[in-house]
Coordinates of C-alpha atoms and ligand atoms in Angstrom, one line a residue:
M268 CA -0.1 -0.2 0.0
K269 CA 1.5 3.4 -0.8
L270 CA 1.3 6.7 1.1
T271 CA -1.1 9.3 0.4
V272 CA 0.7 12.3 1.1
H273 CA 5.0 12.5 1.3
S274 CA 4.8 14.1 4.6
F275 CA 3.5 11.0 6.4
C276 CA 6.5 8.9 6.4
T277 CA 8.4 12.3 8.4
V278 CA 6.2 12.8 10.6
A279 CA 5.9 8.8 10.9
L280 CA 9.6 9.4 11.6
F281 CA 9.1 12.5 13.7
T282 CA 6.9 11.2 16.8
A283 CA 8.8 8.1 16.4
Q284 CA 11.2 9.9 17.9
A285 CA 8.9 12.4 20.2
L286 CA 7.9 9.4 21.7
A287 CA 11.7 6.8 22.8
L288 CA 12.2 10.3 23.9
R289 CA 9.7 11.1 26.0
P290 CA 7.2 8.4 26.2
N291 CA 5.4 10.5 28.5
I292 CA 4.2 13.0 26.6
P293 CA 1.0 12.0 24.0
S294 CA 1.8 11.6 21.0
A295 CA 0.6 14.4 19.1
S296 CA 2.0 17.3 21.3
P297 CA 4.5 17.6 19.3
F298 CA 2.2 19.1 16.8
K299 CA 0.2 21.0 19.4
H300 CA 2.7 24.1 19.2
R301 CA 3.8 23.7 14.9
Q302 CA 0.6 23.4 13.4
G303 CA -1.2 26.1 15.5
L304 CA -4.4 23.0 16.2
R305 CA -6.1 23.4 18.9
K306 CA -6.1 19.0 18.9
P307 CA -4.0 15.8 18.6
S308 CA -3.1 15.3 14.8
R309 CA -3.2 12.2 12.7
L310 CA -0.2 9.7 13.1
S311 CA -2.1 8.1 9.7
S312 CA -3.5 8.9 6.8
L313 CA -7.6 8.9 7.6
L314 CA -7.8 7.9 3.2
I315 CA -7.2 5.2 1.4
N316 CA -5.1 5.2 -1.8
P317 CA -5.3 2.1 -3.8
D318 CA -1.8 2.0 -5.9
A319 CA -4.5 2.0 -9.1
H320 CA -5.8 5.8 -7.9
P321 CA -3.5 9.2 -8.3
N322 CA -2.2 9.9 -5.2
L323 CA -3.5 13.1 -4.6
P324 CA -1.0 15.8 -5.1
T325 CA 1.1 16.9 -2.1
S326 CA -0.2 20.1 0.1
D327 CA 3.1 22.4 -1.7
A328 CA 2.4 21.2 -5.0
A329 CA -1.1 21.8 -4.5
A330 CA -0.5 24.9 -2.7
S331 CA 1.6 26.0 -5.8
A332 CA -1.0 25.5 -8.6
A333 CA -3.8 27.2 -6.5
N334 CA -1.5 29.9 -5.7
A335 CA -1.1 30.1 -9.3
A336 CA -5.3 29.6 -10.1
N337 CA -5.5 31.9 -7.7
L338 CA -7.7 28.6 -5.6
N339 CA -8.2 29.4 -2.2
L340 CA -7.9 25.4 -0.7
D341 CA -8.3 27.0 2.4
D342 CA -11.5 27.6 1.7
I343 CA -13.2 24.8 0.1
Q344 CA -14.4 21.7 1.2
G345 CA -11.9 19.1 1.0
D346 CA -14.4 16.3 0.1
I347 CA -14.8 17.7 -3.3
L348 CA -11.6 17.4 -4.9
I349 CA -10.5 14.7 -3.1
G350 CA -12.8 11.2 -5.4
M351 CA -13.2 7.9 -3.8
K352 CA -10.5 8.4 -0.8
K353 CA -12.9 7.7 2.0
N354 CA -12.2 4.7 4.6
Q355 CA -15.7 5.3 6.7
E356 CA -18.0 7.5 6.6
L357 CA -21.4 9.4 7.7
F358 CA -23.9 10.5 6.0
Y359 CA -25.7 12.2 8.7
F360 CA -28.7 13.7 6.4
F361 CA -30.6 16.1 9.1
S362 CA -34.4 18.5 9.1
I363 CA -33.6 22.1 11.0
L364 CA -35.6 22.5 13.8
D365 CA -35.0 26.5 15.6
S366 CA -32.6 28.3 12.6
S367 CA -31.7 31.1 14.8
D368 CA -30.9 28.8 16.8
F369 CA -29.2 27.0 14.7
K370 CA -27.4 30.1 13.2
P371 CA -25.3 31.2 16.2
K372 CA -24.5 26.8 16.0
L373 CA -23.8 26.8 12.9
A374 CA -21.1 29.9 12.8
S375 CA -19.4 28.3 16.3
D376 CA -19.7 24.3 16.9
I377 CA -19.9 23.0 12.8
L378 CA -17.7 25.9 11.4
P379 CA -14.7 25.6 13.0
N380 CA -14.9 21.5 12.3
I381 CA -15.0 21.5 9.1
T382 CA -12.2 20.3 7.1
S383 CA -10.6 21.7 4.3
T384 CA -9.4 20.9 1.0
S385 CA -5.8 21.8 2.1
Q386 CA -6.0 20.1 5.3
L387 CA -6.9 16.5 3.9
L388 CA -3.8 17.0 2.1
D389 CA -1.4 16.9 4.6
V390 CA -1.5 14.1 7.0
S391 CA 0.2 15.9 9.8
K392 CA -3.5 18.5 9.4
Q393 CA -5.9 16.1 9.2
P394 CA -8.5 15.9 11.8
V395 CA -8.9 12.8 14.0
T396 CA -12.9 13.2 11.7
M397 CA -13.0 15.4 8.9
L398 CA -16.0 16.8 8.3
N399 CA -18.1 18.6 6.0
I400 CA -21.4 20.2 5.1
A401 CA -24.0 20.9 2.6
F402 CA -27.4 22.0 2.3
S403 CA -30.7 21.6 0.2
A404 CA -32.0 24.5 -1.4
T405 CA -35.0 24.1 1.6
G406 CA -32.2 24.0 4.1
L407 CA -30.6 27.5 2.5
S408 CA -34.6 28.8 2.7
A409 CA -34.7 27.7 6.0
L410 CA -31.5 29.4 6.6
G411 CA -33.5 32.3 5.5
V412 CA -31.1 32.5 2.0
D413 CA -33.7 32.0 -0.9
E414 CA -31.7 33.7 -3.6
S415 CA -31.5 31.0 -6.3
L416 CA -27.9 29.8 -6.9
G417 CA -28.5 29.2 -11.0
D418 CA -29.7 24.8 -11.0
S419 CA -32.8 24.4 -11.1
A420 CA -32.0 20.7 -10.3
F421 CA -31.0 22.1 -7.1
A422 CA -33.9 23.9 -6.9
G423 CA -36.3 22.0 -7.0
G424 CA -34.7 18.7 -4.7
Q425 CA -34.3 15.3 -6.5
F426 CA -37.3 14.4 -5.5
K427 CA -38.5 15.9 -8.2
D428 CA -36.8 15.3 -10.9
L429 CA -36.9 11.1 -10.5
R430 CA -38.8 10.7 -13.7
S431 CA -36.0 11.9 -15.4
L432 CA -33.2 10.5 -13.6
G433 CA -35.7 6.9 -15.3
D434 CA -36.5 5.9 -11.5
P435 CA -39.3 4.2 -11.7
G436 CA -41.3 6.3 -8.9
S437 CA -40.7 6.7 -5.4
D438 CA -41.8 2.7 -4.3
N439 CA -38.7 2.1 -3.7
W440 CA -36.9 5.6 -2.2
V441 CA -35.8 5.6 0.9
P442 CA -39.2 7.4 2.5
D443 CA -36.5 10.0 3.6
F444 CA -35.4 11.3 1.3
A445 CA -39.3 10.8 -0.9
G446 CA -40.4 14.7 0.1
T447 CA -37.9 17.7 0.9
D448 CA -37.6 18.2 4.6
I449 CA -33.8 17.1 4.4
H450 CA -32.2 20.6 4.3
G451 CA -28.0 19.7 4.9
V452 CA -26.1 16.9 5.0
L453 CA -23.8 15.8 7.2
L454 CA -20.3 14.3 5.8
F455 CA -17.8 12.2 8.6
A456 CA -15.2 10.8 7.6
S457 CA -12.5 8.3 9.4
D458 CA -10.9 5.3 9.2
S459 CA -13.0 3.9 12.2
Q460 CA -15.9 3.5 13.2
D461 CA -15.2 4.9 16.8
N462 CA -13.7 8.1 16.0
I463 CA -16.8 9.1 13.4
N464 CA -19.4 7.7 16.8
D465 CA -17.2 10.8 18.6
A466 CA -16.7 13.7 16.4
V467 CA -21.1 12.5 16.1
F468 CA -22.2 12.7 20.0
E469 CA -19.9 15.7 19.9
L470 CA -21.5 17.2 17.4
E471 CA -25.3 16.3 18.8
S472 CA -24.5 17.5 22.4
A473 CA -23.2 21.3 20.7
L474 CA -26.7 21.2 18.2
G475 CA -28.5 20.5 20.3
G476 CA -32.6 21.2 19.2
S477 CA -31.5 23.4 16.5
I478 CA -31.5 20.1 14.2
K479 CA -32.9 16.5 13.9
K480 CA -31.0 14.0 12.4
V481 CA -34.0 12.7 9.7
Y482 CA -31.7 10.1 8.1
S483 CA -28.0 8.4 8.4
L484 CA -26.5 5.9 6.3
A485 CA -22.6 4.7 7.0
A486 CA -21.0 3.7 4.5
A487 CA -17.0 2.3 4.3
A488 CA -14.4 0.8 2.1
R489 CA -14.5 -2.8 1.3
P490 CA -11.6 -4.6 3.6
G491 CA -8.6 -5.7 2.7
S492 CA -7.5 -6.2 -1.0
Q493 CA -10.8 -4.9 -1.5
A494 CA -10.8 -1.3 -0.7
G495 CA -11.8 0.7 -3.2
H496 CA -14.2 -2.4 -5.1
E497 CA -17.1 -1.2 -5.2
H498 CA -19.4 -4.1 -3.6
F499 CA -19.2 -5.7 -7.3
G500 CA -15.6 -6.3 -7.4
F501 CA -14.7 -3.7 -9.3
L502 CA -12.1 -1.2 -8.6
D503 CA -13.3 2.4 -8.2
G504 CA -12.7 5.4 -8.2
I505 CA -10.1 5.3 -11.4
S506 CA -11.3 8.4 -13.6
N507 CA -11.5 11.1 -11.9
P508 CA -10.8 14.2 -14.1
A509 CA -7.9 16.9 -12.7
V510 CA -8.8 20.1 -11.5
E511 CA -6.4 23.4 -13.2
G512 CA -6.0 25.1 -9.9
F513 CA -4.9 21.5 -7.8
N514 CA -3.4 18.6 -9.7
A515 CA -3.6 18.8 -13.2
D516 CA -0.3 19.8 -13.2
Q517 CA 0.3 16.3 -12.6
A518 CA -2.4 14.7 -14.4
M519 CA -2.1 11.2 -15.1
P520 CA -2.0 9.6 -19.0
G521 CA -5.5 10.2 -20.3
Q522 CA -6.3 11.2 -16.5
A523 CA -9.0 15.1 -18.3
R524 CA -8.0 18.0 -16.9
I525 CA -10.7 20.3 -16.8
S526 CA -11.0 24.1 -15.1
S527 CA -12.1 24.5 -11.0
G528 CA -14.6 25.9 -12.9
T529 CA -16.6 22.2 -13.8
I530 CA -16.6 21.6 -10.4
L531 CA -16.1 24.8 -8.6
L532 CA -18.8 28.0 -8.9
G533 CA -18.1 30.9 -9.3
E534 CA -14.6 29.4 -10.5
T535 CA -12.8 29.7 -14.3
G536 CA -15.1 27.6 -16.4
D537 CA -18.0 27.4 -14.9
F538 CA -20.8 28.7 -17.5
G539 CA -23.4 29.5 -14.7
R540 CA -25.2 32.6 -14.9
G541 CA -26.4 34.8 -11.3
R542 CA -24.5 33.0 -8.9
P543 CA -24.8 34.9 -6.3
A544 CA -20.7 36.6 -5.0
W545 CA -21.0 33.9 -2.4
A546 CA -21.3 30.6 -4.1
K547 CA -17.9 30.5 -5.2
D548 CA -15.9 28.2 -4.6
G549 CA -19.0 26.2 -3.1
S550 CA -20.1 22.9 -5.4
F551 CA -23.5 21.2 -5.8
L552 CA -22.9 17.4 -4.4
V553 CA -25.4 15.2 -5.7
F554 CA -26.4 11.8 -3.2
R555 CA -27.4 8.8 -4.4
Q556 CA -28.1 6.2 -2.4
L557 CA -27.8 3.1 -5.3
K558 CA -29.0 -0.3 -4.0
Q559 CA -27.0 -3.0 -6.0
L560 CA -27.9 -6.9 -5.9
V561 CA -24.5 -9.1 -5.6
P562 CA -26.1 -12.2 -6.3
E563 CA -28.0 -11.3 -8.9
F564 CA -25.6 -9.5 -10.9
N565 CA -22.5 -12.2 -10.3
K566 CA -25.6 -15.4 -11.3
F567 CA -26.1 -13.1 -14.8
L568 CA -22.2 -12.9 -15.6
V569 CA -22.6 -16.6 -14.3
D570 CA -25.5 -18.0 -16.7
N571 CA -24.6 -15.7 -19.4
P572 CA -20.3 -16.6 -20.3
I573 CA -19.5 -14.6 -23.8
V574 CA -18.1 -17.7 -25.7
G575 CA -15.9 -18.0 -27.7
N576 CA -12.0 -16.8 -28.5
G577 CA -10.0 -19.5 -26.3
L578 CA -12.3 -18.3 -23.5
T579 CA -13.7 -21.4 -20.3
R580 CA -17.2 -20.1 -19.4
E581 CA -15.8 -18.9 -16.1
E582 CA -13.4 -16.8 -18.2
G583 CA -16.4 -15.6 -20.2
S584 CA -18.2 -14.9 -18.2
E585 CA -15.4 -12.4 -16.5
L586 CA -15.4 -10.9 -19.2
L587 CA -19.7 -10.9 -19.6
G588 CA -19.0 -8.3 -16.5
A589 CA -16.2 -6.5 -17.0
R590 CA -17.5 -5.3 -20.9
M591 CA -20.4 -4.4 -19.2
M592 CA -18.4 -1.6 -17.0
G593 CA -15.3 -0.5 -19.0
R594 CA -13.2 -2.2 -16.7
W595 CA -11.8 -5.7 -15.3
K596 CA -12.3 -6.2 -11.5
S597 CA -8.9 -5.4 -10.7
G598 CA -9.3 -2.1 -13.1
A599 CA -7.4 -2.7 -16.4
P600 CA -9.1 -1.3 -18.8
I601 CA -11.6 -3.1 -21.6
D602 CA -9.7 -1.5 -23.6
L603 CA -6.3 -2.1 -23.3
A604 CA -6.9 -6.0 -22.2
P605 CA -10.0 -7.0 -24.8
L606 CA -10.1 -10.6 -22.8
R607 CA -8.3 -11.3 -19.6
D608 CA -8.1 -9.0 -17.2
D609 CA -4.5 -7.6 -16.5
P610 CA -4.0 -7.1 -12.6
E611 CA -0.2 -5.4 -13.5
L612 CA -2.3 -3.0 -15.4
G613 CA -5.2 -2.5 -13.7
A614 CA -2.6 -1.1 -10.2
D615 CA -0.9 1.3 -13.2
P616 CA -2.0 4.7 -12.8
L617 CA 0.3 5.3 -15.4
R618 CA -1.4 2.6 -18.3
N619 CA -4.9 2.2 -16.2
N620 CA -6.6 5.0 -17.9
N621 CA -4.2 5.6 -20.7
F622 CA -6.9 5.1 -23.6
T623 CA -10.2 6.8 -25.4
Y624 CA -11.7 4.6 -26.8
A625 CA -9.6 4.9 -30.8
H626 CA -7.6 2.5 -32.9
A627 CA -5.8 3.3 -35.9
D628 CA -6.8 -0.5 -37.5
L629 CA -10.1 0.0 -36.0
D630 CA -13.6 1.8 -36.4
L631 CA -13.8 4.2 -33.6
S632 CA -18.0 4.5 -35.4
T633 CA -18.6 1.0 -35.1
D634 CA -16.6 -1.3 -33.7
Q635 CA -17.8 -2.6 -30.2
S636 CA -14.7 -5.5 -30.0
R637 CA -12.6 -4.2 -27.6
C638 CA -15.4 -2.1 -25.6
P639 CA -19.1 -1.5 -25.7
F640 CA -21.0 1.7 -26.6
S641 CA -23.1 1.5 -23.5
A642 CA -20.5 -0.3 -21.1
H643 CA -20.3 1.6 -18.6
T644 CA -17.5 3.9 -18.3
R645 CA -18.2 4.2 -22.3
K646 CA -21.7 6.1 -21.8
T647 CA -20.4 7.9 -18.9
R648 CA -17.2 9.5 -20.4
P649 CA -17.4 8.6 -24.0
R650 CA -13.9 10.5 -23.9
A651 CA -12.9 10.3 -28.6
D652 CA -16.5 9.0 -29.4
Q653 CA -16.9 13.0 -28.2
G654 CA -14.0 14.3 -28.8
E655 CA -13.5 14.9 -25.3
N656 CA -16.2 16.8 -23.5
L657 CA -14.6 19.0 -20.8
V658 CA -17.9 20.3 -19.8
T659 CA -19.7 17.1 -18.7
Q660 CA -17.7 16.2 -16.2
I661 CA -18.6 15.2 -12.3
M662 CA -15.7 14.2 -9.5
R663 CA -16.4 11.2 -7.5
A664 CA -16.3 11.0 -3.9
G665 CA -19.1 8.2 -3.3
I666 CA -18.4 4.7 -1.6
P667 CA -19.9 1.8 -0.7
Y668 CA -22.4 1.5 2.7
V669 CA -23.4 -1.4 4.2
S670 CA -27.4 -1.3 5.7
D671 CA -28.8 -3.1 7.9
D672 CA -32.7 -2.4 7.5
E673 CA -34.0 -6.1 9.6
A674 CA -35.0 -4.3 11.9
A675 CA -38.0 -1.9 10.2
A676 CA -38.0 -4.6 7.5
N677 CA -39.0 -7.5 10.3
T678 CA -36.8 -10.3 8.2
T679 CA -33.6 -10.9 7.3
S680 CA -32.0 -9.0 4.3
T681 CA -28.8 -6.4 4.4
E682 CA -29.1 -3.7 1.5
R683 CA -25.6 -3.5 -0.2
G684 CA -25.1 -0.5 -2.4
L685 CA -22.9 2.1 -3.4
A686 CA -23.6 5.8 -1.6
F687 CA -22.6 7.6 -4.6
V688 CA -21.5 11.4 -4.1
A689 CA -20.7 13.7 -7.6
Y690 CA -19.8 17.4 -7.4
Q691 CA -20.2 19.2 -9.8
S692 CA -20.9 23.4 -10.7
N693 CA -23.8 22.8 -12.8
I694 CA -26.0 19.3 -11.8
G695 CA -27.4 19.7 -15.4
N696 CA -24.1 19.4 -16.9
G697 CA -22.7 16.5 -14.2
F698 CA -24.0 14.1 -13.4
R699 CA -28.0 14.9 -14.8
F700 CA -26.7 15.0 -18.1
M701 CA -24.8 11.6 -17.3
Q702 CA -27.6 9.8 -16.2
Q703 CA -30.4 11.1 -18.0
T704 CA -28.8 11.3 -21.8
W705 CA -25.3 9.0 -21.6
A706 CA -26.4 6.5 -19.7
N707 CA -30.5 6.3 -20.1
S708 CA -30.3 6.9 -24.0
I709 CA -30.6 3.4 -25.6
N710 CA -28.8 5.6 -29.0
F711 CA -25.9 7.1 -27.0
V712 CA -23.2 7.0 -28.2
N713 CA -24.6 5.8 -31.1
P714 CA -28.0 4.4 -32.8
G715 CA -29.8 1.7 -30.8
V716 CA -26.3 -0.3 -28.2
G717 CA -29.0 0.5 -25.8
V718 CA -29.1 1.5 -22.0
D719 CA -26.2 1.4 -19.8
P720 CA -25.9 -2.2 -18.7
I721 CA -25.3 -0.6 -15.0
I722 CA -26.8 1.7 -14.6
G723 CA -28.9 2.9 -17.4
S724 CA -33.0 3.1 -16.7
L725 CA -36.2 3.4 -18.6
A726 CA -37.8 3.7 -15.7
G727 CA -38.1 -0.1 -15.5
A728 CA -38.9 -1.6 -18.3
E729 CA -37.2 -3.5 -20.0
R730 CA -33.1 -3.0 -21.2
V731 CA -32.1 -4.3 -24.1
I732 CA -28.7 -4.0 -25.0
K733 CA -26.6 -4.1 -27.7
G734 CA -22.0 -5.0 -27.9
M735 CA -21.8 -7.2 -24.8
D736 CA -20.9 -10.1 -27.1
P737 CA -17.3 -9.3 -28.8
S738 CA -17.7 -11.0 -32.7
N739 CA -21.2 -9.8 -32.9
A740 CA -22.4 -6.8 -31.8
N741 CA -25.6 -7.5 -32.1
Q742 CA -26.3 -10.0 -30.5
T743 CA -28.8 -8.0 -28.0
I744 CA -28.4 -8.8 -23.9
T745 CA -32.4 -8.2 -22.1
L746 CA -32.5 -6.6 -18.3
T747 CA -35.8 -6.9 -16.6
G748 CA -35.1 -3.9 -15.0
N749 CA -33.1 -2.2 -13.1
N750 CA -32.5 -5.5 -12.3
F751 CA -28.9 -5.1 -10.7
V752 CA -28.8 -1.7 -9.5
I753 CA -32.1 0.2 -7.6
S754 CA -32.6 3.6 -6.9
R755 CA -33.8 4.9 -3.8
G756 CA -33.6 8.0 -3.9
G757 CA -31.2 11.0 -2.9
E758 CA -31.1 14.9 -2.8
Y759 CA -29.2 17.8 -4.4
F760 CA -26.8 19.7 -1.8
F761 CA -24.7 22.8 -2.1
A762 CA -21.6 22.7 0.1
P763 CA -20.2 26.5 0.7
S764 CA -17.1 27.5 0.7
L765 CA -16.1 28.1 4.6
S766 CA -15.9 31.9 4.1
A767 CA -19.9 32.0 3.0
I768 CA -20.5 29.5 5.9
A769 CA -19.8 32.6 7.6
S770 CA -20.2 35.2 6.5
K771 CA -23.9 35.1 4.8
L772 CA -25.5 31.7 6.2
S773 CA -24.6 31.4 9.8
V774 CA -25.9 35.0 10.0
Ligands
HEM128 C1 -24.4 1.2 -8.1 C2 -24.2 2.5 -8.8 C3 -22.2 2.3 -9.8 C4 -21.2 1.3 -9.8 C5 -20.8 0.1 -9.1 C6 -20.4 2.6 -10.3 C7 -18.8 1.7 -10.8 C8 -18.1 2.2 -11.2 C9 -16.5 1.9 -11.2 C10 -16.1 0.3 -11.2 C11 -16.2 2.5 -12.9 C12 -14.3 2.4 -12.9 C13 -13.0 3.2 -12.3 C14 -13.4 4.0 -12.5 O1 -12.4 4.9 -13.4 O2 -12.9 5.2 -11.5 C15 -16.8 3.4 -13.3 C16 -16.2 5.2 -13.1 C17 -16.9 6.4 -13.9 N1 -18.8 6.4 -13.3 FE1 -19.8 4.8 -12.3 N2 -20.8 3.6 -11.2 C18 -22.2 3.7 -10.3 C19 -22.8 4.7 -10.6 C20 -22.7 5.7 -11.4 C21 -23.3 6.4 -11.4 C22 -25.0 7.8 -11.1 C23 -23.1 8.1 -12.4 C24 -23.1 9.1 -13.1 C25 -24.3 9.2 -13.8 C26 -21.0 7.6 -12.6 C27 -20.0 8.1 -12.8 C28 -19.2 7.8 -13.3 C29 -18.1 8.1 -14.1 C30 -17.7 9.9 -14.7 C31 -16.3 6.5 -14.5 C32 -15.7 7.3 -15.1 C33 -15.2 7.1 -16.1 C34 -14.2 6.8 -17.4 O3 -13.6 9.0 -16.8 O4 -13.8 6.7 -17.6 N3 -20.9 5.9 -11.9 N4 -18.1 3.7 -11.8
NAG129 C1 -14.9 19.8 17.3 O1 -12.9 19.2 17.0 C2 -13.0 19.0 18.2 C3 -11.4 18.2 18.0 O2 -11.6 17.3 17.0 C4 -13.6 18.5 18.9 O3 -12.8 18.5 20.3 C5 -14.9 18.9 19.1 O4 -15.8 18.1 19.9 C6 -16.0 19.0 18.0 N1 -17.0 19.8 17.8 C7 -17.8 19.8 17.6 C8 -19.2 21.1 17.8 O5 -18.4 18.6 17.6
NAG130 C1 0.4 6.2 -23.6 O1 -0.2 5.1 -25.0 C2 0.2 5.6 -26.5 C3 -0.4 6.0 -27.0 O2 -0.7 4.2 -27.2 C4 2.0 5.8 -25.5 O3 2.6 5.6 -26.5 C5 2.0 6.4 -24.5 O4 3.2 5.1 -24.6 C6 2.1 5.1 -23.5 N1 1.4 6.2 -21.5 C7 2.1 5.6 -21.0 C8 3.2 5.8 -19.9 O5 2.7 4.5 -20.6
NAG131 C1 -42.7 -4.3 11.9 O1 -44.1 -5.2 12.3 C2 -44.1 -4.2 13.3 C3 -44.9 -5.2 14.7 O2 -46.0 -6.2 14.1 C4 -45.3 -3.4 12.1 O3 -45.7 -2.0 12.8 C5 -44.5 -2.4 11.4 O4 -45.2 -2.2 10.6 C6 -44.1 -3.8 10.7 N1 -42.9 -2.6 9.2 C7 -42.5 -3.4 7.9 C8 -41.5 -2.2 7.4 O5 -43.8 -3.9 7.8
NAG132 C1 -25.5 -6.1 -37.4 O1 -26.3 -5.1 -37.3 C2 -26.4 -4.0 -39.1 C3 -27.5 -3.3 -39.0 O2 -29.1 -4.3 -39.0 C4 -25.5 -4.9 -39.8 O3 -25.4 -4.2 -41.1 C5 -24.2 -5.8 -40.1 O4 -24.4 -6.0 -41.0 C6 -24.9 -6.9 -38.3 N1 -23.6 -7.2 -38.0 C7 -23.3 -8.2 -38.1 C8 -22.4 -8.2 -37.6 O5 -24.7 -9.2 -37.5

C-alpha cells in the first residue's frame, strides 16, 4: 500500500523519535504548537489510496498550483476535490428545526471543525474525523437564503427530478428522501467508526434541538484488498478528472484535465449564470443511495458467459462483467486488455487511464470488439467518441455502504450498494446529464446501442443492450427492469465555501 502524501513519512518518523525520547508525552503533542491545532492530529491518513488511484497532490504541490490559479484551498471543503478515497464515512441527513438557534451554532460549533482541502492533503493537519456540510435548496431557504444559485435541478430537489433520472417512481426510495424535508447533510469521515461516532456525539450535543436527524447511512471501504472496490467487485475511483489549480499539472496519461469551474462555482470554466458572489468556491453535491443486487449480478454473469475466443465458461462470465463495466475488477480498462484481466495494468496509474477507445485499425463509430458503446465507463465518459467532452464531468466521491434495514423491515435482509456522491458546478451539465442523456439513452453514443447496463434506467422498463459479445455486436442481452442497481433516491445539495458559511449562511 502506497502512502497518501509524502509528509506522512516525515511525520511518522518525527513522532517515533519524539515518543522514544519523551515516552510520557501524548503522541500528538509535538504538533500542537507547530501546527497551531486545538486537538491532536493523526499519525496516519484518514484516507485510503489504492495503488491504481493517482496520488493526491502533496500539500506543497497543491498550494503552488492553487496559488498560480488563484484558488483558495483553505476555503474549499475537503471532500470536493479528493475523490473516492474515504475509508469510513457517515452521511447524516438533518432537518433544521430552529434556524435562529442553529445559525450561531453553525458558526461556533460546525464551521471551526469543517475540514478544508488543504487540511486533508497534509496528514499532520488532518483531524481525527473529517467534517463537511452541504445544504439542500429547502435547507438554504430554512436559513433565510432564498437567492437562486442558478441551478434549476438543485432548486427543485431530487424528489421532483426522479422521472428525469429514469427512476420508476419513489416506491423504492428511502421514505426520508421522498419529499423535501432534508435540509442538509453532514459528512463525517475517518478511519474508524468509533472516531465517527465520537464526532457525531460531540456535534449532536452541541447542536441540541436546533436540528433533528432525519436519516443516516454508514459507509465503508470494503475490507482488505477489496478497499476501493465497489460491491460488484470492480475497483472504482480510478478515473476522476484532474483539476486546474489543484492537480492538473500532475494528470496521469488519459486522465481528463478540467477547469476548476467545472466543479467549483464562480471559478474559471463555470458557465452558470446568476450565481451570487458568496456561492463562489462551493459545489453542488449530488447524493444517491444506489442499492446493488450482488448475487443477482453474479448469477447473470454465470448464466450468460461470452463464448468463443478460447475462453473458459468462467472467463466468459468475467468478460461479460468487464464489458458491462468497461473495466476489469482490477481496474484494467477492457479497451487495453480486451479478453483477460491484467492486474498489473489495473494497478498502474500511468497506464490504467491511458486510452480513448480509438484505435488506428478499428472504426471508432462502429467497432465494439474492444469495448461496447454501452459499457458504464464509455457511457459516462465517451472519450474519443465525443472528442473528449470536458464540460460533462463530475468529481466522484462515493463509497460503498452496507445498511442493515432488518429491524425496520422485519425480515433478514442486508442492503448493500454505493453511496454515490458527485460534485459539479452545474447539476444539469454533470450528474444529471450523464444519467439522463447518456446512461439512460438507448441511442448514445450511437443509435440503438442500448442503455448503460450498470446504471441505465428506463423507469423500470425492460432494457435491451447491444455490444456485449465482441464477435457479434448485434447480439442483444435483455435485462428485466433495473436488475442490478436500484435507486433508493437521494437529494441535491450545495457544499458552500467556508467563508460563505461564515459571512452568509450563519448570520
Ligand atoms: C451502483 C452504481 C455504480 C457503480 C457500481 C459504478 C461503478 C463504476 C466503476 C467500477 C467505474 C470504473 C472505475 C473508474 O473509472 O474510476 C466507474 C466509473 C465511472 N462512473 Fe460509475 N458506478 C455507479 C454509478 C455511477 C453513476 C450514477 C454515475 C453518474 C451518473 C457514474 C459515473 C461514472 C463516471 C463518470 C466514471 C468514470 C468514467 C471514466 O472516466 O472513464 N457512476 N463506475
Ligand atoms: C470540534 O472538533 C474538536 C477536535 O476534534 C472536538 O474536540 C470538538 O468536540 C468538536 N466540536 C463539535 C461541536 O463537534
Ligand atoms: C499511453 O498511450 C500512448 C498511445 O497509445 C503511448 O504511446 C504511451 O507510451 C502510453 N503512455 C504510457 C505511460 O504508457
Ligand atoms: C414490522 O412489524 C411491526 C410490528 O408488527 C409493524 O408495526 C411494522 O409495520 C412492520 N414493518 C414493516 C415494514 O412491515
Ligand atoms: C449488425 O446489424 C447491422 C444493421 O442491421 C448490419 O449492417 C451488420 O452487418 C450486422 N453485423 C453483424 C455482425 O451481424
